[in-house]
Amino acid sequence: MDILIIGGNRYFGKRLTTRLLNAGHTVTLLNRGSSATPEGASRLVADRNDEAALEIALGVRNFDVVVDQVCYTPRQAAVARRVFGRRTRRYVMTSTVEVYADEDSAAPVREEAVDPRTVAVDLDLPWDEPEFLDAHYGEGKRQAEAVFAADPPFPYTAVRVAHVLGGADDFTGRVEHYAERVRAGVPIAVPAVNHPATYVYVEEIAEFLAWTVESDFTGPVNAHSHGTLTTAEICAEIERRVGGRTEFQVVDAGEVSPFSFARSYGMDNARATALGFSFRHSRDWLGQALSETLEAR
């Protein structure tokens, strides 16, 4: 297949590119050209927010599948919908667990909890302002899904990705946040009721996305490993690797540590499993994932 990846130049996007190339597909990355292109892939340079520049960069190219790794707002989705509506046979958007930010269910959340066909879209919100976008990350993804889902011009799926762990190139700093505090015995801020969450290993989400590219299902799909992890379980594994001690401090208000959640943050992966993907259990890869990130530091 001829596949275009929008973004794809870091973290699990790089791993996705490698998997697709190894499977014999033709892969093109479209980005602003700030990073090297993996060997075997080609690149188109354009700002995805500039519709005219995007059209020029694409020329007469058409694709079997477009994988959109960096669609954060409904405006970006609207541009992509117009540009790729006649250029691809399938569209895969990388979405997020954060689309469920308004849900607080004791049971793992299924895809139908957020039906993008019912989500209101407001293109006039200040999506270009970094502070606004950062504060409305989940809403931006929800509305982006909604733009694609409304009478889609192509078969479309949104992969709702859980929190990702692992890799020497984890750029989030979340694991190191805990490691620094565990090493020094500094208290780690958690809410009074600290809920577990679902996670996915960086290699597994790349594998899932590659599998999705080669599939033909449509609609939202949750992507995460089996089981949940607690802050305590993550910190215990970090403590085994860096020494020190884990100490939690309950806070009533203010910012808590990155993998601490005052509401339920678990997804249900039954749909993906029924479609044929085999996830690992999070506890089977947790130690390896944390070691990869910590050893790189």
mmCIF file of C-alpha atoms in Angstrom:
data_model
loop_
_atom_site.group_PDB
_atom_site.id
_atom_site.type_symbol
_atom_site.label_atom_id
_atom_site.label_comp_id
_atom_site.label_asym_id
_atom_site.label_seq_id
_atom_site.Cartn_x
_atom_site.Cartn_y
_atom_site.Cartn_z
ATOM 1 C CA MET A 1 0.000 0.000 0.000
ATOM 2 C CA ASP A 2 0.947 3.625 -0.516
ATOM 3 C CA ILE A 3 0.682 5.253 2.927
ATOM 4 C CA LEU A 4 1.026 8.869 4.048
ATOM 5 C CA ILE A 5 1.788 9.657 7.694
ATOM 6 C CA ILE A 6 1.152 13.230 8.814
ATOM 7 C CA GLY A 7 3.739 13.801 11.526
ATOM 8 C CA GLY A 8 5.306 10.480 12.373
ATOM 9 C CA ASN A 9 8.792 11.768 13.133
ATOM 10 C CA ARG A 10 8.973 10.956 16.840
ATOM 11 C CA TYR A 11 8.083 8.407 19.512
ATOM 12 C CA PHE A 12 5.552 5.793 18.420
ATOM 13 C CA GLY A 13 5.171 7.524 15.046
ATOM 14 C CA LYS A 14 8.749 6.528 14.223
ATOM 15 C CA ARG A 15 8.036 2.960 15.249
ATOM 16 C CA LEU A 16 4.894 2.910 13.132
ATOM 17 C CA THR A 17 6.889 4.052 10.096
ATOM 18 C CA THR A 18 9.455 1.298 10.626
ATOM 19 C CA ARG A 19 6.776 -1.382 10.941
ATOM 20 C CA LEU A 20 5.011 -0.282 7.777
ATOM 21 C CA LEU A 21 8.270 -0.177 5.818
ATOM 22 C CA ASN A 22 9.255 -3.627 7.089
ATOM 23 C CA ALA A 23 5.858 -4.908 5.963
ATOM 24 C CA GLY A 24 6.676 -3.787 2.422
ATOM 25 C CA HIS A 25 4.505 -0.682 2.218
ATOM 26 C CA THR A 26 5.502 2.583 0.548
ATOM 27 C CA VAL A 27 5.616 5.256 3.262
ATOM 28 C CA THR A 28 5.703 9.023 2.898
ATOM 29 C CA LEU A 29 5.928 11.405 5.860
ATOM 30 C CA LEU A 30 4.392 14.858 5.679
ATOM 31 C CA ASN A 31 5.715 17.385 8.186
ATOM 32 C CA ARG A 32 7.567 20.668 8.426
ATOM 33 C CA GLY A 33 10.922 19.013 7.793
ATOM 34 C CA SER A 34 12.443 19.651 11.210
ATOM 35 C CA SER A 35 13.598 16.047 11.729
ATOM 36 C CA ALA A 36 15.401 13.451 9.657
ATOM 37 C CA THR A 37 13.292 11.040 7.616
ATOM 38 C CA PRO A 38 13.663 7.336 8.483
ATOM 39 C CA GLU A 39 15.622 5.334 5.937
ATOM 40 C CA GLY A 40 13.317 3.870 3.334
ATOM 41 C CA ALA A 41 10.617 6.533 3.674
ATOM 42 C CA SER A 42 10.158 9.659 1.589
ATOM 43 C CA ARG A 43 9.040 13.065 2.799
ATOM 44 C CA LEU A 44 6.814 15.943 1.798
ATOM 45 C CA VAL A 45 7.453 19.271 3.535
ATOM 46 C CA ALA A 46 4.459 21.456 4.394
ATOM 47 C CA ASP A 47 2.648 23.041 7.323
ATOM 48 C CA ARG A 48 -0.555 21.051 7.672
ATOM 49 C CA ASN A 49 -2.353 24.203 8.840
ATOM 50 C CA ASP A 50 -1.674 25.939 5.506
ATOM 51 C CA GLU A 51 -4.199 24.439 3.114
ATOM 52 C CA ALA A 52 -2.733 25.994 -0.024
ATOM 53 C CA ALA A 53 0.803 24.885 0.849
ATOM 54 C CA LEU A 54 -0.492 21.416 1.647
ATOM 55 C CA GLU A 55 -2.165 21.120 -1.756
ATOM 56 C CA ILE A 56 1.036 22.257 -3.491
ATOM 57 C CA ALA A 57 3.205 19.795 -1.549
ATOM 58 C CA LEU A 58 0.898 16.884 -2.370
ATOM 59 C CA GLY A 59 0.702 17.688 -6.070
ATOM 60 C CA VAL A 60 -1.076 14.817 -7.796
ATOM 61 C CA ARG A 61 -0.325 12.257 -5.068
ATOM 62 C CA ASN A 62 -3.054 9.895 -3.863
ATOM 63 C CA PHE A 63 -2.780 7.326 -1.083
ATOM 64 C CA ASP A 64 -4.339 4.085 0.031
ATOM 65 C CA VAL A 65 -4.235 5.198 3.686
ATOM 66 C CA VAL A 66 -3.496 8.464 5.491
ATOM 67 C CA VAL A 67 -2.430 8.198 9.130
ATOM 68 C CA ASP A 68 -2.876 11.517 10.930
ATOM 69 C CA GLN A 69 -0.607 11.558 13.976
ATOM 70 C CA VAL A 70 -0.863 15.274 14.737
ATOM 71 C CA CYS A 71 -4.486 16.362 14.358
ATOM 72 C CA TYR A 72 -5.322 18.350 17.497
ATOM 73 C CA THR A 73 -8.137 20.696 16.480
ATOM 74 C CA PRO A 74 -11.316 20.758 14.395
ATOM 75 C CA ARG A 75 -9.712 23.366 12.134
ATOM 76 C CA GLN A 76 -6.895 20.977 11.288
ATOM 77 C CA ALA A 77 -9.433 18.219 10.712
ATOM 78 C CA ALA A 78 -11.487 20.454 8.416
ATOM 79 C CA VAL A 79 -8.423 21.234 6.285
ATOM 80 C CA ALA A 80 -7.462 17.560 6.137
ATOM 81 C CA ARG A 81 -11.001 16.546 5.221
ATOM 82 C CA ARG A 82 -11.067 18.968 2.292
ATOM 83 C CA VAL A 83 -7.586 18.141 1.048
ATOM 84 C CA PHE A 84 -7.654 14.345 1.456
ATOM 85 C CA GLY A 85 -11.323 13.699 0.710
ATOM 86 C CA ARG A 86 -10.388 12.957 -2.897
ATOM 87 C CA ARG A 87 -6.866 11.656 -2.226
ATOM 88 C CA THR A 88 -7.211 8.616 0.050
ATOM 89 C CA ARG A 89 -9.231 5.426 0.368
ATOM 90 C CA ARG A 90 -8.952 5.325 4.188
ATOM 91 C CA TYR A 91 -8.139 7.778 7.000
ATOM 92 C CA VAL A 92 -6.750 6.859 10.425
ATOM 93 C CA MET A 93 -6.608 9.582 13.075
ATOM 94 C CA THR A 94 -4.583 9.124 16.243
ATOM 95 C CA SER A 95 -6.878 10.326 19.019
ATOM 96 C CA THR A 96 -6.623 10.032 22.798
ATOM 97 C CA VAL A 97 -8.130 8.766 26.040
ATOM 98 C CA GLU A 98 -8.607 12.451 26.840
ATOM 99 C CA VAL A 99 -11.758 12.506 24.703
ATOM 100 C CA TYR A 100 -13.347 10.892 27.774
ATOM 101 C CA ALA A 101 -12.323 13.753 30.067
ATOM 102 C CA ASP A 102 -15.960 14.427 30.982
ATOM 103 C CA GLU A 103 -16.647 10.783 31.833
ATOM 104 C CA ASP A 104 -16.255 9.425 35.369
ATOM 105 C CA SER A 105 -17.467 5.872 35.243
ATOM 106 C CA ALA A 106 -16.411 3.159 37.657
ATOM 107 C CA ALA A 107 -16.627 0.736 34.729
ATOM 108 C CA PRO A 108 -14.095 0.931 31.884
ATOM 109 C CA VAL A 109 -15.344 3.381 29.255
ATOM 110 C CA ARG A 110 -16.491 2.045 25.907
ATOM 111 C CA GLU A 111 -16.315 3.918 22.620
ATOM 112 C CA GLU A 112 -20.021 4.759 22.539
ATOM 113 C CA ALA A 113 -19.588 6.998 25.601
ATOM 114 C CA VAL A 114 -18.331 9.657 23.170
ATOM 115 C CA ASP A 115 -20.042 9.414 19.794
ATOM 116 C CA PRO A 116 -18.265 11.958 17.556
ATOM 117 C CA ARG A 117 -21.386 12.254 15.392
ATOM 118 C CA THR A 118 -23.105 14.003 18.323
ATOM 119 C CA VAL A 119 -20.219 16.307 19.319
ATOM 120 C CA ALA A 120 -20.744 20.006 18.572
ATOM 121 C CA VAL A 121 -17.959 21.639 16.547
ATOM 122 C CA ASP A 122 -16.877 25.252 17.070
ATOM 123 C CA LEU A 123 -14.264 26.339 14.555
ATOM 124 C CA ASP A 124 -14.255 29.881 15.961
ATOM 125 C CA LEU A 125 -12.671 28.997 19.284
ATOM 126 C CA PRO A 126 -9.025 30.194 19.627
ATOM 127 C CA TRP A 127 -7.526 26.880 18.546
ATOM 128 C CA ASP A 128 -4.355 28.591 17.305
ATOM 129 C CA GLU A 129 -3.469 29.864 20.796
ATOM 130 C CA PRO A 130 -1.097 27.376 22.496
ATOM 131 C CA GLU A 131 -2.396 28.010 26.013
ATOM 132 C CA PHE A 132 -6.006 27.488 24.945
ATOM 133 C CA LEU A 133 -5.137 24.344 23.005
ATOM 134 C CA ASP A 134 -3.150 22.915 25.905
ATOM 135 C CA ALA A 135 -6.051 23.528 28.297
ATOM 136 C CA HIS A 136 -8.558 22.011 25.841
ATOM 137 C CA TYR A 137 -6.557 19.085 24.477
ATOM 138 C CA GLY A 138 -9.331 16.520 24.944
ATOM 139 C CA GLU A 139 -11.971 18.845 23.536
ATOM 140 C CA GLY A 140 -9.820 19.598 20.510
ATOM 141 C CA LYS A 141 -9.482 15.887 19.786
ATOM 142 C CA ARG A 142 -13.215 15.320 20.346
ATOM 143 C CA GLN A 143 -14.140 18.034 17.881
ATOM 144 C CA ALA A 144 -11.522 16.865 15.373
ATOM 145 C CA GLU A 145 -13.092 13.399 15.476
ATOM 146 C CA ALA A 146 -16.492 15.009 14.948
ATOM 147 C CA VAL A 147 -15.334 16.823 11.798
ATOM 148 C CA PHE A 148 -14.177 13.562 10.228
ATOM 149 C CA ALA A 149 -17.193 11.550 11.414
ATOM 150 C CA ALA A 150 -19.839 13.874 9.930
ATOM 151 C CA ASP A 151 -20.725 12.264 6.582
ATOM 152 C CA PRO A 152 -17.097 11.173 6.110
ATOM 153 C CA PRO A 153 -15.697 11.436 2.579
ATOM 154 C CA PHE A 154 -13.604 8.304 3.219
ATOM 155 C CA PRO A 155 -13.700 5.241 5.511
ATOM 156 C CA TYR A 156 -12.430 6.635 8.798
ATOM 157 C CA THR A 157 -11.337 5.494 12.237
ATOM 158 C CA ALA A 158 -10.127 7.325 15.333
ATOM 159 C CA VAL A 159 -7.681 5.371 17.504
ATOM 160 C CA ARG A 160 -8.171 6.539 21.091
ATOM 161 C CA VAL A 161 -4.741 5.941 22.586
ATOM 162 C CA ALA A 162 -4.215 5.370 26.309
ATOM 163 C CA HIS A 163 -1.285 6.879 28.229
ATOM 164 C CA VAL A 164 1.882 5.571 26.572
ATOM 165 C CA LEU A 165 4.923 4.257 28.459
ATOM 166 C CA GLY A 166 8.329 3.033 27.354
ATOM 167 C CA GLY A 167 11.153 3.866 25.023
ATOM 168 C CA ALA A 168 14.434 5.696 25.443
ATOM 169 C CA ASP A 169 12.866 8.548 23.464
ATOM 170 C CA ASP A 170 9.916 9.182 25.790
ATOM 171 C CA PHE A 171 9.810 12.976 25.566
ATOM 172 C CA THR A 172 7.053 13.615 28.120
ATOM 173 C CA GLY A 173 9.225 13.699 31.252
ATOM 174 C CA ARG A 174 6.502 11.936 33.241
ATOM 175 C CA VAL A 175 8.568 8.920 34.265
ATOM 176 C CA GLU A 176 11.472 11.138 35.263
ATOM 177 C CA HIS A 177 9.063 13.239 37.358
ATOM 178 C CA TYR A 178 8.538 10.184 39.545
ATOM 179 C CA ALA A 179 12.127 8.948 39.409
ATOM 180 C CA GLU A 180 13.500 12.260 40.707
ATOM 181 C CA ARG A 181 11.116 12.223 43.641
ATOM 182 C CA VAL A 182 11.600 8.547 44.451
ATOM 183 C CA ARG A 183 15.400 8.923 44.414
ATOM 184 C CA ALA A 184 15.236 11.855 46.812
ATOM 185 C CA GLY A 185 12.324 10.617 48.905
ATOM 186 C CA VAL A 186 10.409 13.776 47.986
ATOM 187 C CA PRO A 187 6.623 13.529 48.420
ATOM 188 C CA ILE A 188 4.603 12.795 45.286
ATOM 189 C CA ALA A 189 1.332 14.698 45.030
ATOM 190 C CA VAL A 190 -1.776 12.528 44.595
ATOM 191 C CA PRO A 191 -5.515 13.157 45.031
ATOM 192 C CA ALA A 192 -7.362 11.815 48.063
ATOM 193 C CA VAL A 193 -8.989 9.158 45.902
ATOM 194 C CA ASN A 194 -6.394 8.125 43.329
ATOM 195 C CA HIS A 195 -7.877 6.066 40.515
ATOM 196 C CA PRO A 196 -5.996 3.558 38.350
ATOM 197 C CA ALA A 197 -5.778 4.064 34.581
ATOM 198 C CA THR A 198 -5.213 2.104 31.410
ATOM 199 C CA TYR A 199 -1.851 2.318 29.632
ATOM 200 C CA VAL A 200 -0.158 0.998 26.518
ATOM 201 C CA TYR A 201 3.469 0.115 25.773
ATOM 202 C CA VAL A 202 5.058 2.290 23.077
ATOM 203 C CA GLU A 203 5.883 -0.714 20.889
ATOM 204 C CA GLU A 204 2.371 -2.082 21.271
ATOM 205 C CA ILE A 205 0.615 1.104 20.166
ATOM 206 C CA ALA A 206 2.871 1.273 17.105
ATOM 207 C CA GLU A 207 1.943 -2.318 16.342
ATOM 208 C CA PHE A 208 -1.746 -1.543 16.847
ATOM 209 C CA LEU A 209 -1.635 1.437 14.492
ATOM 210 C CA ALA A 210 0.148 -0.612 11.828
ATOM 211 C CA TRP A 211 -2.519 -3.309 12.217
ATOM 212 C CA THR A 212 -5.234 -0.656 11.916
ATOM 213 C CA VAL A 213 -3.698 0.638 8.678
ATOM 214 C CA GLU A 214 -4.001 -2.849 7.180
ATOM 215 C CA SER A 215 -7.576 -3.327 8.466
ATOM 216 C CA ASP A 216 -10.864 -1.948 7.185
ATOM 217 C CA PHE A 217 -13.004 -1.250 10.274
ATOM 218 C CA THR A 218 -14.375 2.245 10.874
ATOM 219 C CA GLY A 219 -15.392 4.382 13.838
ATOM 220 C CA PRO A 220 -13.669 5.039 17.174
ATOM 221 C CA VAL A 221 -11.601 2.304 18.811
ATOM 222 C CA ASN A 222 -9.914 2.260 22.227
ATOM 223 C CA ALA A 223 -6.279 1.146 22.197
ATOM 224 C CA HIS A 224 -4.614 0.004 25.425
ATOM 225 C CA SER A 225 -3.085 -2.992 27.107
ATOM 226 C CA HIS A 226 -5.177 -5.243 29.315
ATOM 227 C CA GLY A 227 -5.480 -4.311 32.976
ATOM 228 C CA THR A 228 -4.955 -1.052 34.799
ATOM 229 C CA LEU A 229 -2.006 0.419 36.666
ATOM 230 C CA THR A 230 -1.971 2.530 39.802
ATOM 231 C CA THR A 231 0.457 5.287 40.721
ATOM 232 C CA ALA A 232 1.757 3.024 43.477
ATOM 233 C CA GLU A 233 2.475 0.173 41.035
ATOM 234 C CA ILE A 234 4.355 2.475 38.670
ATOM 235 C CA CYS A 235 6.370 3.998 41.529
ATOM 236 C CA ALA A 236 7.190 0.569 42.987
ATOM 237 C CA GLU A 237 8.742 -0.467 39.669
ATOM 238 C CA ILE A 238 10.671 2.813 39.477
ATOM 239 C CA GLU A 239 11.914 2.358 43.047
ATOM 240 C CA ARG A 240 13.287 -1.092 42.149
ATOM 241 C CA ARG A 241 15.343 0.499 39.401
ATOM 242 C CA VAL A 242 16.566 3.768 40.921
ATOM 243 C CA GLY A 243 16.513 3.099 44.654
ATOM 244 C CA GLY A 244 15.184 5.639 47.116
ATOM 245 C CA ARG A 245 11.676 5.455 48.527
ATOM 246 C CA THR A 246 8.175 6.320 47.427
ATOM 247 C CA GLU A 247 6.231 8.774 49.565
ATOM 248 C CA PHE A 248 2.802 10.045 48.612
ATOM 249 C CA GLN A 249 1.280 13.317 49.759
ATOM 250 C CA VAL A 250 -2.469 13.769 49.441
ATOM 251 C CA VAL A 251 -3.456 17.197 48.133
ATOM 252 C CA ASP A 252 -6.973 18.597 48.173
ATOM 253 C CA ALA A 253 -6.368 21.094 45.377
ATOM 254 C CA GLY A 254 -3.693 22.010 42.873
ATOM 255 C CA GLU A 255 -1.614 19.982 40.486
ATOM 256 C CA VAL A 256 -1.066 16.279 41.140
ATOM 257 C CA SER A 257 1.624 14.036 39.649
ATOM 258 C CA PRO A 258 1.214 12.995 35.978
ATOM 259 C CA PHE A 259 -0.123 9.466 36.482
ATOM 260 C CA SER A 260 -2.458 10.308 39.374
ATOM 261 C CA PHE A 261 -6.147 10.700 38.628
ATOM 262 C CA ALA A 262 -9.000 12.097 40.692
ATOM 263 C CA ARG A 263 -11.499 10.394 38.381
ATOM 264 C CA SER A 264 -11.744 7.000 36.742
ATOM 265 C CA TYR A 265 -9.430 6.858 33.739
ATOM 266 C CA GLY A 266 -9.936 3.373 32.390
ATOM 267 C CA MET A 267 -10.972 2.416 28.861
ATOM 268 C CA ASP A 268 -12.505 -0.814 27.576
ATOM 269 C CA ASN A 269 -10.600 -2.474 24.710
ATOM 270 C CA ALA A 270 -13.260 -5.091 23.950
ATOM 271 C CA ARG A 271 -13.937 -3.686 20.475
ATOM 272 C CA ALA A 272 -10.301 -3.840 19.388
ATOM 273 C CA THR A 273 -9.993 -7.333 20.832
ATOM 274 C CA ALA A 274 -13.129 -8.509 19.017
ATOM 275 C CA LEU A 275 -11.753 -7.072 15.776
ATOM 276 C CA GLY A 276 -8.745 -9.351 16.174
ATOM 277 C CA PHE A 277 -5.910 -7.513 17.905
ATOM 278 C CA SER A 278 -4.161 -9.289 20.803
ATOM 279 C CA PHE A 279 -3.022 -6.924 23.547
ATOM 280 C CA ARG A 280 -0.538 -7.811 26.265
ATOM 281 C CA HIS A 281 -1.248 -7.220 29.948
ATOM 282 C CA SER A 282 0.261 -3.974 31.216
ATOM 283 C CA ARG A 283 2.076 -5.708 34.069
ATOM 284 C CA ASP A 284 3.924 -7.908 31.574
ATOM 285 C CA TRP A 285 5.751 -4.950 30.008
ATOM 286 C CA LEU A 286 5.779 -2.290 32.763
ATOM 287 C CA GLY A 287 9.261 -3.064 34.108
ATOM 288 C CA GLN A 288 10.819 -3.183 30.642
ATOM 289 C CA ALA A 289 9.110 0.057 29.587
ATOM 290 C CA LEU A 290 10.282 1.984 32.630
ATOM 291 C CA SER A 291 13.826 0.617 32.325
ATOM 292 C CA GLU A 292 14.050 1.805 28.726
ATOM 293 C CA THR A 293 13.131 5.342 29.681
ATOM 294 C CA LEU A 294 15.125 5.536 32.921
ATOM 295 C CA GLU A 295 18.311 4.062 31.475
ATOM 296 C CA ALA A 296 18.239 6.667 28.699
ATOM 297 C CA ARG A 297 18.337 9.405 31.322
#
